[in-house]
CSV table of C-alpha atoms in Angstrom, one decimal:
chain,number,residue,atom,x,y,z
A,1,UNK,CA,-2.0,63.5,13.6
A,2,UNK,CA,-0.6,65.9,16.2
A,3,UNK,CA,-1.3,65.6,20.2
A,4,UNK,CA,-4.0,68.2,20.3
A,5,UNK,CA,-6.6,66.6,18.1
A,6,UNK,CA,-9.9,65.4,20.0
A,7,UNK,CA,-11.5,62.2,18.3
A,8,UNK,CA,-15.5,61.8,19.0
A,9,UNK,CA,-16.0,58.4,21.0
A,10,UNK,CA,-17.8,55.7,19.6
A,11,UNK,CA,-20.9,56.9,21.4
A,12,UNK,CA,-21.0,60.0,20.3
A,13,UNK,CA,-21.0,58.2,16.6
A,14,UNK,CA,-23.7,55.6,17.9
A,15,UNK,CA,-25.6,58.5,19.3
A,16,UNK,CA,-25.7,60.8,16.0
A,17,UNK,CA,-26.5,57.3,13.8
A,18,UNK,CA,-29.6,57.3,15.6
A,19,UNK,CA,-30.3,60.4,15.5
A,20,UNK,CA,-30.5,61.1,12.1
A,21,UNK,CA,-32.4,58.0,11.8
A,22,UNK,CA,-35.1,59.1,14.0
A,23,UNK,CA,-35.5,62.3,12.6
A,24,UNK,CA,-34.8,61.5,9.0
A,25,UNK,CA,-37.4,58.5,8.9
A,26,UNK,CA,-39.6,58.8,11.7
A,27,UNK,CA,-40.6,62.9,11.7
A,28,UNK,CA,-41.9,63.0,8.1
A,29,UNK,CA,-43.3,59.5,7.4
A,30,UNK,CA,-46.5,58.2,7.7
A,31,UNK,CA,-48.1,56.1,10.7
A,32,UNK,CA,-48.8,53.4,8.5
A,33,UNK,CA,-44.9,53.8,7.3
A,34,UNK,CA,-43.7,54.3,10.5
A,35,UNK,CA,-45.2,50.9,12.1
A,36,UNK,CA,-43.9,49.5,8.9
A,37,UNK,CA,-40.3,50.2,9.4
A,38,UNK,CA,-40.3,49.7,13.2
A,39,UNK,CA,-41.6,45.9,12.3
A,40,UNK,CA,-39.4,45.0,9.8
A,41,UNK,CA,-36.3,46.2,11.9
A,42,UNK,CA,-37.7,44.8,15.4
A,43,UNK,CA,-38.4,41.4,13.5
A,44,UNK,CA,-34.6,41.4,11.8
A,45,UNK,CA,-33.3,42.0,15.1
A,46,UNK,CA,-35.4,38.8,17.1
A,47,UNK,CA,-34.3,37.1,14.1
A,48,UNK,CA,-30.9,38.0,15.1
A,49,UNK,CA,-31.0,37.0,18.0
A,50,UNK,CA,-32.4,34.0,17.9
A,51,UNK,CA,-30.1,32.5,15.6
A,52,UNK,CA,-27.0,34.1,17.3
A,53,UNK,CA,-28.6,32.2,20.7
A,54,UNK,CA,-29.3,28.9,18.6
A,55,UNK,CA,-25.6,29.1,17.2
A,56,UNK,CA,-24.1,29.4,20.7
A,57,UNK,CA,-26.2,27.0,22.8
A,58,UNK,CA,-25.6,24.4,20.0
A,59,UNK,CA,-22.1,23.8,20.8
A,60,UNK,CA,-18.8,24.0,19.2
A,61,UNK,CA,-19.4,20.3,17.5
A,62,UNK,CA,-23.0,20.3,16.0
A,63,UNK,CA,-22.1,22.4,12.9
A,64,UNK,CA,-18.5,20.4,11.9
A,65,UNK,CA,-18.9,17.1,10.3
A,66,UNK,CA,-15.7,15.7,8.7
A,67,UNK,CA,-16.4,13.4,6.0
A,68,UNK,CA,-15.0,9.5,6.7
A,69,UNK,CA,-12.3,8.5,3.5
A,70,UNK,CA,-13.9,6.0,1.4
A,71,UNK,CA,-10.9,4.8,0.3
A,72,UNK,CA,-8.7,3.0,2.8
A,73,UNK,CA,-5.4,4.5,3.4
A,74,UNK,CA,-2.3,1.7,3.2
């Protein structure tokens, strides 16, 4: 890659994701479709969410057990 090549930003990419989706699901669908979608991505996002904040106010020790030897080391 030369100098004088211009690269879109990550917005711009964020920007025309959305876009398409918007116009490629949401113009032509149904109501009934529609409010379909919207619920199952607006309840896979709270879902998200409140795992991610469940991980993260559980601390770094609630998820790591280490298992005790049975056998005694001599």
């Amino acid at each position: 890659m030369n100098g004088d090549t211009l690269l879109a930003s990550k917005w711009d990419a964020a920007f025309d994701l959305a876009r398409f989706l918007y116009v490629g699901f949401f113009s032509d669908l149904p109501a009934w479709a529609r409010y379909a979608v919207l619920g199952l991505g607006g309840s896979a996002t709270v879902y998200g969410l409140l795992s991610w904040l469940r991980n993260r106010s559980a601390g770094p020790d609630a998820g790591e057990t280490v298992p005790e030897s049975e056998t005694p080391v001599r």
